[in-house]
Tab-separated table of C-alpha atoms in Angstrom:
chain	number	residue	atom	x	y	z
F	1	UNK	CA	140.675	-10.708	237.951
F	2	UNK	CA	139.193	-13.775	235.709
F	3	UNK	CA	141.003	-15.658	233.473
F	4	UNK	CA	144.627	-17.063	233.148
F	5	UNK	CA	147.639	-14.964	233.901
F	6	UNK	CA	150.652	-16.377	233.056
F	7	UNK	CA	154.628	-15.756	232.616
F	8	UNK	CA	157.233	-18.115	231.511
F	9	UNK	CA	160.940	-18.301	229.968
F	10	UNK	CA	164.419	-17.365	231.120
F	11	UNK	CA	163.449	-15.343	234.142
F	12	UNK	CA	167.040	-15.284	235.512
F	13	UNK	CA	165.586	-15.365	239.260
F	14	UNK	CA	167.986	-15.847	241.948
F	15	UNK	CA	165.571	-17.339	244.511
F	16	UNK	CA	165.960	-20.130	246.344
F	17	UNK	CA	165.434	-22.903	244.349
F	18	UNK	CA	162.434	-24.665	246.643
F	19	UNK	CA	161.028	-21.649	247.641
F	20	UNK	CA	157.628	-20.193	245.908
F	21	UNK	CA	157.037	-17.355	244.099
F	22	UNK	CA	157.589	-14.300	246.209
F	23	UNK	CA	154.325	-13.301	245.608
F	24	UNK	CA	150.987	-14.396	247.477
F	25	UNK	CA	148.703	-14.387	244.451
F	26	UNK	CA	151.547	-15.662	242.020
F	27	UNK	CA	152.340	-19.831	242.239
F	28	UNK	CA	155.744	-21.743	240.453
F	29	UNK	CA	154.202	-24.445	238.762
F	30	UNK	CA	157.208	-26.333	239.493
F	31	UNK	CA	157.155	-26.046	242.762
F	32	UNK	CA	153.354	-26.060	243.236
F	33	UNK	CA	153.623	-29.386	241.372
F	34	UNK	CA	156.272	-31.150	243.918
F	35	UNK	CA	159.528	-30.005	242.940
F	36	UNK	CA	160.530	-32.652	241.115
F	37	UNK	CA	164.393	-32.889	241.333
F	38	UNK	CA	164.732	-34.377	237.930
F	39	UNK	CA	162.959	-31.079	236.198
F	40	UNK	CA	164.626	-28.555	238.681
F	41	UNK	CA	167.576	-27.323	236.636
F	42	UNK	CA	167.113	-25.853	233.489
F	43	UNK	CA	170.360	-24.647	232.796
F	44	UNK	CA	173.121	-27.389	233.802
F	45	UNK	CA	176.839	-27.193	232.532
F	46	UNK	CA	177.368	-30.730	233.553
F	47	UNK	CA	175.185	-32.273	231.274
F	48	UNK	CA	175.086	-29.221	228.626
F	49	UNK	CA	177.776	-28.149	227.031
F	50	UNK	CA	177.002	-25.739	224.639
F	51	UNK	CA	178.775	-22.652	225.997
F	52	UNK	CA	181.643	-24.774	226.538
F	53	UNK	CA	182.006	-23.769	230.157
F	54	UNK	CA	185.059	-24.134	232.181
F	55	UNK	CA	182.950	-24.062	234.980
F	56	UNK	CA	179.768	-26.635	236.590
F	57	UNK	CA	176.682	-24.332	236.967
F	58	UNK	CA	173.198	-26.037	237.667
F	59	UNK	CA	170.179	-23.528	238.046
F	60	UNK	CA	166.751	-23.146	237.461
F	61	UNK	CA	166.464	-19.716	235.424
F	62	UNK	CA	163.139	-20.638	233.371
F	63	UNK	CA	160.488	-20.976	235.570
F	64	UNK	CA	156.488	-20.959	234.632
F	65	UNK	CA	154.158	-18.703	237.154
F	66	UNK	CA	150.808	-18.296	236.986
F	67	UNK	CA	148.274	-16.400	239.524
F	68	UNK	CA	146.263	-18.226	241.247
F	69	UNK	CA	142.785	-19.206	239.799
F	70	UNK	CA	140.457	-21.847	240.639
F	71	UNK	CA	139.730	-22.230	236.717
F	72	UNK	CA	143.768	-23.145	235.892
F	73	UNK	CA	145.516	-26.092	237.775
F	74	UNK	CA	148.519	-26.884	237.164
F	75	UNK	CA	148.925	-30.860	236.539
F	76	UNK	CA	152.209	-31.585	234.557
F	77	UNK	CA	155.305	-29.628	234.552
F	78	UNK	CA	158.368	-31.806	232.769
F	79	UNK	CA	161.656	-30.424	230.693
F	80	UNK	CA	162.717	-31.546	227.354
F	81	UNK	CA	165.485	-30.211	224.542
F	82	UNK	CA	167.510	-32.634	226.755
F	83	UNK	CA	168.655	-34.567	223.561
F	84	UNK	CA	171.782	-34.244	221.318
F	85	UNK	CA	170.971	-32.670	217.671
F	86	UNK	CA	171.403	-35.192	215.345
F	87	UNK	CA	175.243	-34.428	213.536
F	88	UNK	CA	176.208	-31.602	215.589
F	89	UNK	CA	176.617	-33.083	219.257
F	90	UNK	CA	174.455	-29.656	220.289
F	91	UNK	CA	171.580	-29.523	222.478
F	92	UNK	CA	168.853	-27.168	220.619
F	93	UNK	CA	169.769	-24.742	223.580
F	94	UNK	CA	171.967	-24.043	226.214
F	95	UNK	CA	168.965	-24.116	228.713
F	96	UNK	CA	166.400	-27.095	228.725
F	97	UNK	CA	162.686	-25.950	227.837
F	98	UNK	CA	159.956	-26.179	229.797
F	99	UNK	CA	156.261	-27.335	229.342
F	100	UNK	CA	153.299	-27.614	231.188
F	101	UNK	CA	149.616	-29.197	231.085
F	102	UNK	CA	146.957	-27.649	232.977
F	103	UNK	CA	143.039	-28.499	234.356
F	104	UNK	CA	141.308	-25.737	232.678
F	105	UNK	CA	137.427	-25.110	234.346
């Protein structure tokens, strides 16, 4: 099909965490992008502690797939939210966000 198809947010996937999408047509930007280690978690008790876990969990839940299109390429994918709210010692979630810039053609 033309266009961009895309999905994103707190897909909850239990995949291994270097391992492309499971499907052929469908590409993790993340990984597609190098798997940068410092943007792989987006849900880390050791850093946030917003749920006030007993516990140290690090996974990568929110995840941005697109199919794959010659007219979309994926050339920035990064993390942010990773900064205290001013007054509250809170994060503005208990996962990080995610964003990504792509080569549109």
């Amino acid at each position: 099909s033309s266009g961009i198809n895309a999905e994103y947010g707190d897909s909850e996937m239990r995949i291994y965490p270097r391992r492309s999408a499971p499907i052929s047509d469908i590409t993790d930007v993340w990984s597609k992008l190098g798997s940068d280690s410092n943007t792989e978690y987006t849900w880390d008790t050791s850093i946030n502690k917003n749920l006030e876990a007993d516990f140290v969990a690090r996974n990568r839940f929110d995840r941005l797939l697109i199919r794959n299109t010659p007219c979309c390429t994926p050339i920035v994918f990064t993390t942010f939210g990773k900064t205290l709210l001013p007054g509250c010692n809170m994060y503005p979630s208990d996962h990080w966000g995610i964003l990504a810039y792509f080569n549109l053609s």
